[in-house]
Every structure is written in C-alpha cells, then in structure tokens.
Amino acid sequence: FYAWKSAADPPTAASPVCRFYIPPAQGDSHFYSASPAECAVVDAQFPLFDYESPEVMYVLLPDAATGACPGVTAPVFRLWNDPASRGRTDNNHRFTTDTTTRDTMVAAGSVPEGYGEKGVGMCAPLPLIRP
C-alpha cells in the first residue's frame, strides 16, 4: 500500500482536485477529480452529491488519450466499485497507485475511470510514501 503527496498550493501546470461527498443513500463515499470540466459535470448531473470543495489539493493531469503521467510523477488510478458486480446497492470510488491492486480490483468488477485504458485519474509527485 502506498500513499501519495499532493500540493496545497498550485505548482506550475497543476490542476485543482475537487471533492464531492456522496451521501449514504447514494454510496457513502468521496469522489475526487483533477479535471475542472469533470467536476462541473458531476456537480450538474448529481445534485444530491455534496460539492465539498473545488480545490482540496493540486496535482498534474495525465495525457488525456493515453493516461501517461508527466515527468517524475506516478499514476493514481481511479476505480468505481460497480454495485451490480458485487450484488449490492451502494457504490463508491477507490484510488490506488499500485498497478497490481488496480488490476485485482478490475478483475473483481471495479470499473477504471479517468484517462487512458488504465483509468488514470491524476498524477502524483514522486516519491510515493509507504505508510
């Protein structure tokens, strides 16, 4: 398991990360996005989600087509736990920097969301932190 750092203040070329709280009736989870356009879409399409902040941290965005992260950054994969694949009604998002964890979650029914084939949601500065 690894954690990642983010910037409290916007470094050059960084994107703000928004945070939504998804209430218990819809999943009891948090949703993060480093795309201001995606934050606006989520806010418009899911009025029951609590838009907690448009800028909880700053990170770099991956290449929109490939999901590749720039320079000395690591991909942060965003996955949606599809409730239908688990026989449940709740849903939530998970974030990981570990490719094996990402692949295991996809094999269990989670849906990759984000950029590129792997679903890179954002790029975190290196080094990653082992808690």
mmCIF file with all atom_site columns, N, CA and C in Angstrom, residues 11 36 39 41 46 65 67 82 91-92 103 114 122:
data_model
loop_
_atom_site.group_PDB
_atom_site.id
_atom_site.type_symbol
_atom_site.label_atom_id
_atom_site.label_alt_id
_atom_site.label_comp_id
_atom_site.label_asym_id
_atom_site.label_entity_id
_atom_site.label_seq_id
_atom_site.pdbx_PDB_ins_code
_atom_site.Cartn_x
_atom_site.Cartn_y
_atom_site.Cartn_z
_atom_site.occupancy
_atom_site.B_iso_or_equiv
_atom_site.pdbx_formal_charge
_atom_site.auth_seq_id
_atom_site.auth_comp_id
_atom_site.auth_asym_id
_atom_site.auth_atom_id
_atom_site.pdbx_PDB_model_num
ATOM 1  N N  . PRO A 1 11  ? 1.333   24.305 -7.964  1.00 0.00 ? 11  PRO A N  1
ATOM 2  C CA . PRO A 1 11  ? 2.581   24.450 -8.702  1.00 0.00 ? 11  PRO A CA 1
ATOM 3  C C  . PRO A 1 11  ? 2.280   24.702 -10.183 1.00 0.00 ? 11  PRO A C  1
ATOM 4  N N  . PRO A 1 36  ? -11.317 20.034 -13.846 1.00 0.00 ? 36  PRO A N  1
ATOM 5  C CA . PRO A 1 36  ? -12.369 21.004 -13.561 1.00 0.00 ? 36  PRO A CA 1
ATOM 6  C C  . PRO A 1 36  ? -13.625 20.780 -14.407 1.00 0.00 ? 36  PRO A C  1
ATOM 7  N N  . CYS A 1 39  ? -15.507 17.956 -12.809 1.00 0.00 ? 39  CYS A N  1
ATOM 8  C CA . CYS A 1 39  ? -16.117 18.435 -11.564 1.00 0.00 ? 39  CYS A CA 1
ATOM 9  C C  . CYS A 1 39  ? -17.428 19.159 -11.862 1.00 0.00 ? 39  CYS A C  1
ATOM 10 N N  . VAL A 1 41  ? -19.376 18.721 -14.495 1.00 0.00 ? 41  VAL A N  1
ATOM 11 C CA . VAL A 1 41  ? -20.361 17.739 -14.965 1.00 0.00 ? 41  VAL A CA 1
ATOM 12 C C  . VAL A 1 41  ? -20.956 16.971 -13.785 1.00 0.00 ? 41  VAL A C  1
ATOM 13 N N  . PHE A 1 46  ? -25.330 15.281 -10.632 1.00 0.00 ? 46  PHE A N  1
ATOM 14 C CA . PHE A 1 46  ? -25.601 14.595 -9.365  1.00 0.00 ? 46  PHE A CA 1
ATOM 15 C C  . PHE A 1 46  ? -25.872 15.624 -8.262  1.00 0.00 ? 46  PHE A C  1
ATOM 16 N N  . ALA A 1 65  ? -5.378  11.145 -23.762 1.00 0.00 ? 65  ALA A N  1
ATOM 17 C CA . ALA A 1 65  ? -5.574  9.982  -24.634 1.00 0.00 ? 65  ALA A CA 1
ATOM 18 C C  . ALA A 1 65  ? -4.944  8.712  -24.081 1.00 0.00 ? 65  ALA A C  1
ATOM 19 N N  . GLY A 1 67  ? -3.262  8.380  -20.813 1.00 0.00 ? 67  GLY A N  1
ATOM 20 C CA . GLY A 1 67  ? -3.187  8.222  -19.361 1.00 0.00 ? 67  GLY A CA 1
ATOM 21 C C  . GLY A 1 67  ? -1.768  8.322  -18.827 1.00 0.00 ? 67  GLY A C  1
ATOM 22 N N  . ASP A 1 82  ? -18.506 -1.068 -9.040  1.00 0.00 ? 82  ASP A N  1
ATOM 23 C CA . ASP A 1 82  ? -19.812 -1.279 -9.657  1.00 0.00 ? 82  ASP A CA 1
ATOM 24 C C  . ASP A 1 82  ? -20.680 -2.120 -8.725  1.00 0.00 ? 82  ASP A C  1
ATOM 25 N N  . ASN A 1 91  ? -22.437 2.262  -3.931  1.00 0.00 ? 91  ASN A N  1
ATOM 26 C CA . ASN A 1 91  ? -21.314 2.367  -4.858  1.00 0.00 ? 91  ASN A CA 1
ATOM 27 C C  . ASN A 1 91  ? -20.319 3.367  -4.315  1.00 0.00 ? 91  ASN A C  1
ATOM 28 N N  . ASN A 1 92  ? -19.057 3.190  -4.715  1.00 0.00 ? 92  ASN A N  1
ATOM 29 C CA . ASN A 1 92  ? -18.029 4.113  -4.254  1.00 0.00 ? 92  ASN A CA 1
ATOM 30 C C  . ASN A 1 92  ? -16.832 4.080  -5.190  1.00 0.00 ? 92  ASN A C  1
ATOM 31 N N  . ASP A 1 103 ? -5.308  -3.833 -10.944 1.00 0.00 ? 103 ASP A N  1
ATOM 32 C CA . ASP A 1 103 ? -5.689  -4.982 -11.773 1.00 0.00 ? 103 ASP A CA 1
ATOM 33 C C  . ASP A 1 103 ? -6.570  -5.970 -11.007 1.00 0.00 ? 103 ASP A C  1
ATOM 34 N N  . GLY A 1 114 ? -11.184 7.541  -15.698 1.00 0.00 ? 114 GLY A N  1
ATOM 35 C CA . GLY A 1 114 ? -10.111 8.507  -15.848 1.00 0.00 ? 114 GLY A CA 1
ATOM 36 C C  . GLY A 1 114 ? -9.584  8.480  -17.259 1.00 0.00 ? 114 GLY A C  1
ATOM 37 N N  . MET A 1 122 ? -5.283  10.970 -11.984 1.00 0.00 ? 122 MET A N  1
ATOM 38 C CA . MET A 1 122 ? -4.404  12.101 -11.716 1.00 0.00 ? 122 MET A CA 1
ATOM 39 C C  . MET A 1 122 ? -2.982  11.582 -11.591 1.00 0.00 ? 122 MET A C  1
#
